[in-house]
Amino acid sequence: MTTERFDAAGGTVVFLEESHALPLVTITIAARSGAAHDPPGKTGLARITARLLLRGCEGADARKIEETLDGLGAEAAEETTHASVSLGAQGIVRNVDALVDLLSRILGAPTFADAEVSRLVREMDADLLEVRDDDRSLAERTLRRAIFGDHTFGRVTTRESIAKITRDDVRGFHAKHFTKKNLVIAFAGDVTADQARALAEKLVSRLPSRSE
């Protein structure tokens, strides 16, 4: 298998690894901005933004998104690293157009509802409380601070930092980093180059070319 690379409208970089062995398509959409781009004092913002993507978009709340994915025979998940925020999905090829339509709304028209923001902050606060009793996690956090100091890689998410994060912060992070120019999309599976081009254009159709 060979990997093709091309650009979609607005500067989005697209990769394709074509394979027709199974009627499945895997899609990964990554913004080239992650936890390292959290503003000072608000570590955890990138992760909160990523997790909220699947909790509501134009025309669908979290439950509707989950039900739609199930109905399409698809699954989706988000991931945050220091360098990126990504959304990955896999589905059967006959439903790929409907899957991409949903993903385009998740990417370009998330609701970031106040109730969901508050709920997620509470969930993450509970997770951080549990970390206090996890010696391995505490050691990793202490080591990171010792190695990287004030560098962005040395920042750790705290209860205090997530408590400061508001819906406006989430909307601002999304508006700044989820742009066509800042995205990379990868397709793998039962899809041709022409199909991948059209699907990529649809995925980013609701996003601005660059942040203002």
mmCIF file of C-alpha atoms in Angstrom:
data_model
loop_
_atom_site.group_PDB
_atom_site.id
_atom_site.type_symbol
_atom_site.label_atom_id
_atom_site.label_comp_id
_atom_site.label_asym_id
_atom_site.label_seq_id
_atom_site.Cartn_x
_atom_site.Cartn_y
_atom_site.Cartn_z
ATOM 1 C CA MET A 1 0.000 0.000 0.000
ATOM 2 C CA THR A 2 1.143 3.533 -0.751
ATOM 3 C CA THR A 3 0.138 6.715 0.983
ATOM 4 C CA GLU A 4 -1.118 9.612 -1.124
ATOM 5 C CA ARG A 5 -0.966 13.222 -0.006
ATOM 6 C CA PHE A 6 -2.958 16.169 -1.328
ATOM 7 C CA ASP A 7 -4.378 19.481 -0.168
ATOM 8 C CA ALA A 8 -8.046 20.324 0.274
ATOM 9 C CA ALA A 9 -9.548 23.788 0.012
ATOM 10 C CA GLY A 10 -8.236 26.248 2.569
ATOM 11 C CA GLY A 11 -4.939 24.427 3.062
ATOM 12 C CA THR A 12 -6.093 21.271 4.862
ATOM 13 C CA VAL A 13 -3.535 18.496 4.345
ATOM 14 C CA VAL A 14 -5.072 15.129 3.435
ATOM 15 C CA PHE A 15 -3.491 11.673 3.491
ATOM 16 C CA LEU A 16 -4.964 8.510 1.996
ATOM 17 C CA GLU A 17 -3.989 4.875 2.420
ATOM 18 C CA GLU A 18 -6.305 2.994 0.086
ATOM 19 C CA SER A 19 -7.224 -0.634 0.761
ATOM 20 C CA HIS A 20 -10.277 -2.495 -0.481
ATOM 21 C CA ALA A 21 -9.721 -5.624 1.589
ATOM 22 C CA LEU A 22 -12.641 -4.771 3.888
ATOM 23 C CA PRO A 23 -15.667 -2.478 3.405
ATOM 24 C CA LEU A 24 -14.484 -0.119 6.156
ATOM 25 C CA VAL A 25 -13.226 3.452 6.227
ATOM 26 C CA THR A 26 -11.183 4.979 9.034
ATOM 27 C CA ILE A 27 -11.014 8.769 9.315
ATOM 28 C CA THR A 28 -8.755 10.822 11.560
ATOM 29 C CA ILE A 29 -9.042 14.606 11.754
ATOM 30 C CA ALA A 30 -6.325 16.372 13.739
ATOM 31 C CA ALA A 31 -5.854 20.008 14.658
ATOM 32 C CA ARG A 32 -2.155 20.790 14.910
ATOM 33 C CA SER A 33 -2.657 22.366 18.334
ATOM 34 C CA GLY A 34 -2.919 20.531 21.631
ATOM 35 C CA ALA A 35 -2.303 20.841 25.341
ATOM 36 C CA ALA A 36 0.862 22.838 24.681
ATOM 37 C CA HIS A 37 -1.445 25.601 23.425
ATOM 38 C CA ASP A 38 -3.435 25.845 26.654
ATOM 39 C CA PRO A 39 -3.257 29.426 27.942
ATOM 40 C CA PRO A 40 -1.353 29.976 31.204
ATOM 41 C CA GLY A 41 -3.492 29.193 34.216
ATOM 42 C CA LYS A 42 -6.035 27.199 32.176
ATOM 43 C CA THR A 43 -4.317 23.887 31.541
ATOM 44 C CA GLY A 44 -6.865 21.313 30.442
ATOM 45 C CA LEU A 45 -8.605 23.611 27.966
ATOM 46 C CA ALA A 46 -7.568 21.633 24.879
ATOM 47 C CA ARG A 47 -8.700 18.375 26.460
ATOM 48 C CA ILE A 48 -12.036 19.841 27.540
ATOM 49 C CA THR A 49 -12.618 21.255 24.050
ATOM 50 C CA ALA A 50 -11.877 17.878 22.468
ATOM 51 C CA ARG A 51 -14.136 15.942 24.819
ATOM 52 C CA LEU A 52 -17.010 18.370 24.274
ATOM 53 C CA LEU A 53 -16.982 17.811 20.511
ATOM 54 C CA LEU A 54 -18.904 14.553 20.917
ATOM 55 C CA ARG A 55 -21.304 16.046 23.463
ATOM 56 C CA GLY A 56 -23.347 18.193 21.139
ATOM 57 C CA CYS A 57 -23.436 19.720 17.676
ATOM 58 C CA GLU A 58 -25.925 21.375 15.368
ATOM 59 C CA GLY A 59 -29.054 19.208 15.411
ATOM 60 C CA ALA A 60 -27.816 16.638 17.929
ATOM 61 C CA ASP A 61 -27.026 16.365 21.614
ATOM 62 C CA ALA A 62 -24.635 13.780 23.065
ATOM 63 C CA ARG A 63 -27.240 11.004 23.077
ATOM 64 C CA LYS A 64 -28.328 11.737 19.498
ATOM 65 C CA ILE A 65 -24.714 11.689 18.311
ATOM 66 C CA GLU A 66 -24.197 8.301 19.947
ATOM 67 C CA GLU A 67 -27.451 6.930 18.514
ATOM 68 C CA THR A 68 -26.592 8.197 15.033
ATOM 69 C CA LEU A 69 -23.154 6.580 15.163
ATOM 70 C CA ASP A 70 -24.693 3.286 16.294
ATOM 71 C CA GLY A 71 -27.251 3.447 13.495
ATOM 72 C CA LEU A 72 -24.498 3.961 10.942
ATOM 73 C CA GLY A 73 -22.446 1.064 12.268
ATOM 74 C CA ALA A 74 -19.731 3.541 13.201
ATOM 75 C CA GLU A 75 -17.750 4.665 16.212
ATOM 76 C CA ALA A 76 -15.907 7.868 17.088
ATOM 77 C CA ALA A 77 -13.494 9.017 19.771
ATOM 78 C CA GLU A 78 -11.380 12.052 20.570
ATOM 79 C CA GLU A 79 -7.773 12.300 21.763
ATOM 80 C CA THR A 80 -5.608 15.130 23.067
ATOM 81 C CA THR A 81 -1.808 15.193 23.122
ATOM 82 C CA HIS A 82 0.599 18.053 23.708
ATOM 83 C CA ALA A 83 0.793 18.663 19.956
ATOM 84 C CA SER A 84 -2.713 17.903 18.690
ATOM 85 C CA VAL A 85 -6.407 17.466 19.272
ATOM 86 C CA SER A 86 -7.885 14.737 17.102
ATOM 87 C CA LEU A 87 -11.202 13.131 16.297
ATOM 88 C CA GLY A 88 -11.174 9.611 14.917
ATOM 89 C CA ALA A 89 -14.006 7.591 13.416
ATOM 90 C CA GLN A 90 -14.512 4.286 11.672
ATOM 91 C CA GLY A 91 -17.526 3.031 9.786
ATOM 92 C CA ILE A 92 -18.789 0.823 7.011
ATOM 93 C CA VAL A 93 -18.225 2.267 3.574
ATOM 94 C CA ARG A 94 -21.860 2.335 2.457
ATOM 95 C CA ASN A 95 -22.608 4.831 5.240
ATOM 96 C CA VAL A 96 -19.493 6.957 4.906
ATOM 97 C CA ASP A 97 -21.332 9.965 3.432
ATOM 98 C CA ALA A 98 -23.728 10.111 6.382
ATOM 99 C CA LEU A 99 -20.822 9.627 8.800
ATOM 100 C CA VAL A 100 -18.904 12.495 7.232
ATOM 101 C CA ASP A 101 -21.996 14.699 7.374
ATOM 102 C CA LEU A 102 -22.194 14.096 11.126
ATOM 103 C CA LEU A 103 -18.449 14.646 11.606
ATOM 104 C CA SER A 104 -18.620 17.919 9.680
ATOM 105 C CA ARG A 105 -21.254 19.185 12.113
ATOM 106 C CA ILE A 106 -19.260 17.957 15.110
ATOM 107 C CA LEU A 107 -16.157 19.759 13.838
ATOM 108 C CA GLY A 108 -17.731 22.892 12.454
ATOM 109 C CA ALA A 109 -20.887 23.427 14.488
ATOM 110 C CA PRO A 110 -20.333 22.172 18.044
ATOM 111 C CA THR A 111 -22.769 23.568 20.590
ATOM 112 C CA PHE A 112 -20.515 23.597 23.677
ATOM 113 C CA ALA A 113 -23.660 23.793 25.796
ATOM 114 C CA ASP A 114 -23.239 25.377 29.220
ATOM 115 C CA ALA A 115 -24.650 22.286 30.924
ATOM 116 C CA GLU A 116 -22.164 20.011 29.140
ATOM 117 C CA VAL A 117 -19.222 22.282 29.951
ATOM 118 C CA SER A 118 -20.172 22.311 33.630
ATOM 119 C CA ARG A 119 -20.751 18.556 33.669
ATOM 120 C CA LEU A 120 -17.401 17.806 32.065
ATOM 121 C CA VAL A 121 -15.525 20.126 34.431
ATOM 122 C CA ARG A 122 -17.110 18.247 37.354
ATOM 123 C CA GLU A 123 -16.111 14.899 35.831
ATOM 124 C CA MET A 124 -12.527 16.017 35.328
ATOM 125 C CA ASP A 125 -12.412 17.454 38.840
ATOM 126 C CA ALA A 126 -13.457 14.039 40.191
ATOM 127 C CA ASP A 127 -10.763 12.372 38.070
ATOM 128 C CA LEU A 128 -8.118 14.724 39.471
ATOM 129 C CA LEU A 129 -9.235 13.915 43.001
ATOM 130 C CA GLU A 130 -8.606 10.234 42.275
ATOM 131 C CA VAL A 131 -5.112 11.055 40.996
ATOM 132 C CA ARG A 132 -4.204 12.136 44.526
ATOM 133 C CA ASP A 133 -4.394 8.483 45.568
ATOM 134 C CA ASP A 134 -2.481 7.171 42.546
ATOM 135 C CA ASP A 135 1.253 7.086 43.356
ATOM 136 C CA ARG A 136 2.234 6.418 39.751
ATOM 137 C CA SER A 137 0.275 9.381 38.405
ATOM 138 C CA LEU A 138 1.642 11.662 41.110
ATOM 139 C CA ALA A 139 5.185 10.550 40.321
ATOM 140 C CA GLU A 140 4.694 11.171 36.586
ATOM 141 C CA ARG A 141 3.318 14.664 37.190
ATOM 142 C CA THR A 142 6.158 15.529 39.582
ATOM 143 C CA LEU A 143 8.775 14.197 37.157
ATOM 144 C CA ARG A 144 7.332 16.209 34.293
ATOM 145 C CA ARG A 145 7.469 19.391 36.305
ATOM 146 C CA ALA A 146 11.056 18.621 37.359
ATOM 147 C CA ILE A 147 12.235 17.935 33.793
ATOM 148 C CA PHE A 148 10.392 20.662 31.886
ATOM 149 C CA GLY A 149 9.957 23.326 34.549
ATOM 150 C CA ASP A 150 8.023 26.320 33.191
ATOM 151 C CA HIS A 151 8.003 24.971 29.630
ATOM 152 C CA THR A 152 4.560 24.103 28.277
ATOM 153 C CA PHE A 153 5.451 20.400 28.515
ATOM 154 C CA GLY A 154 5.848 20.867 32.252
ATOM 155 C CA ARG A 155 2.313 22.106 32.782
ATOM 156 C CA VAL A 156 -0.157 19.742 34.408
ATOM 157 C CA THR A 157 -3.913 20.016 34.647
ATOM 158 C CA THR A 158 -5.097 20.873 38.139
ATOM 159 C CA ARG A 159 -8.439 21.296 39.839
ATOM 160 C CA GLU A 160 -7.716 24.997 40.051
ATOM 161 C CA SER A 161 -6.957 25.353 36.351
ATOM 162 C CA ILE A 162 -10.062 23.559 35.078
ATOM 163 C CA ALA A 163 -12.257 25.482 37.516
ATOM 164 C CA LYS A 164 -11.290 28.665 35.647
ATOM 165 C CA ILE A 165 -12.307 27.346 32.219
ATOM 166 C CA THR A 166 -15.522 28.778 30.810
ATOM 167 C CA ARG A 167 -17.666 28.132 27.760
ATOM 168 C CA ASP A 168 -16.168 31.250 26.166
ATOM 169 C CA ASP A 169 -12.679 29.777 26.639
ATOM 170 C CA VAL A 170 -13.772 26.580 24.900
ATOM 171 C CA ARG A 171 -15.383 28.480 22.031
ATOM 172 C CA GLY A 172 -12.268 30.617 21.702
ATOM 173 C CA PHE A 173 -9.917 27.613 21.569
ATOM 174 C CA HIS A 174 -12.089 25.962 18.934
ATOM 175 C CA ALA A 175 -12.325 29.128 16.821
ATOM 176 C CA LYS A 176 -8.566 29.681 16.948
ATOM 177 C CA HIS A 177 -7.341 26.165 16.289
ATOM 178 C CA PHE A 178 -10.056 24.382 14.318
ATOM 179 C CA THR A 179 -9.439 25.989 10.954
ATOM 180 C CA LYS A 180 -8.893 24.495 7.519
ATOM 181 C CA LYS A 181 -5.268 25.653 7.503
ATOM 182 C CA ASN A 182 -4.555 23.977 10.846
ATOM 183 C CA LEU A 183 -6.142 20.591 10.102
ATOM 184 C CA VAL A 184 -4.717 17.316 8.866
ATOM 185 C CA ILE A 185 -7.113 14.593 7.704
ATOM 186 C CA ALA A 186 -6.203 10.952 7.120
ATOM 187 C CA PHE A 187 -8.333 8.328 5.383
ATOM 188 C CA ALA A 188 -7.600 4.626 5.375
ATOM 189 C CA GLY A 189 -9.566 1.763 3.889
ATOM 190 C CA ASP A 190 -12.153 1.236 1.188
ATOM 191 C CA VAL A 191 -12.095 4.699 -0.373
ATOM 192 C CA THR A 192 -10.577 6.053 -3.585
ATOM 193 C CA ALA A 193 -8.578 9.246 -4.010
ATOM 194 C CA ASP A 194 -11.493 11.036 -5.690
ATOM 195 C CA GLN A 195 -13.833 9.979 -2.895
ATOM 196 C CA ALA A 196 -11.328 11.070 -0.240
ATOM 197 C CA ARG A 197 -11.008 14.510 -1.840
ATOM 198 C CA ALA A 198 -14.772 15.008 -1.831
ATOM 199 C CA LEU A 199 -15.145 13.722 1.728
ATOM 200 C CA ALA A 200 -12.328 15.960 2.971
ATOM 201 C CA GLU A 201 -13.963 19.021 1.422
ATOM 202 C CA LYS A 202 -17.232 18.126 3.150
ATOM 203 C CA LEU A 203 -15.519 17.573 6.496
ATOM 204 C CA VAL A 204 -14.034 21.085 6.565
ATOM 205 C CA SER A 205 -16.912 22.860 4.809
ATOM 206 C CA ARG A 206 -18.143 24.521 8.014
ATOM 207 C CA LEU A 207 -14.730 25.704 9.181
ATOM 208 C CA PRO A 208 -12.982 29.024 8.436
ATOM 209 C CA SER A 209 -9.779 28.944 6.412
ATOM 210 C CA ARG A 210 -7.806 30.453 9.270
ATOM 211 C CA SER A 211 -8.393 32.099 12.643
ATOM 212 C CA GLU A 212 -9.143 35.795 12.697
#
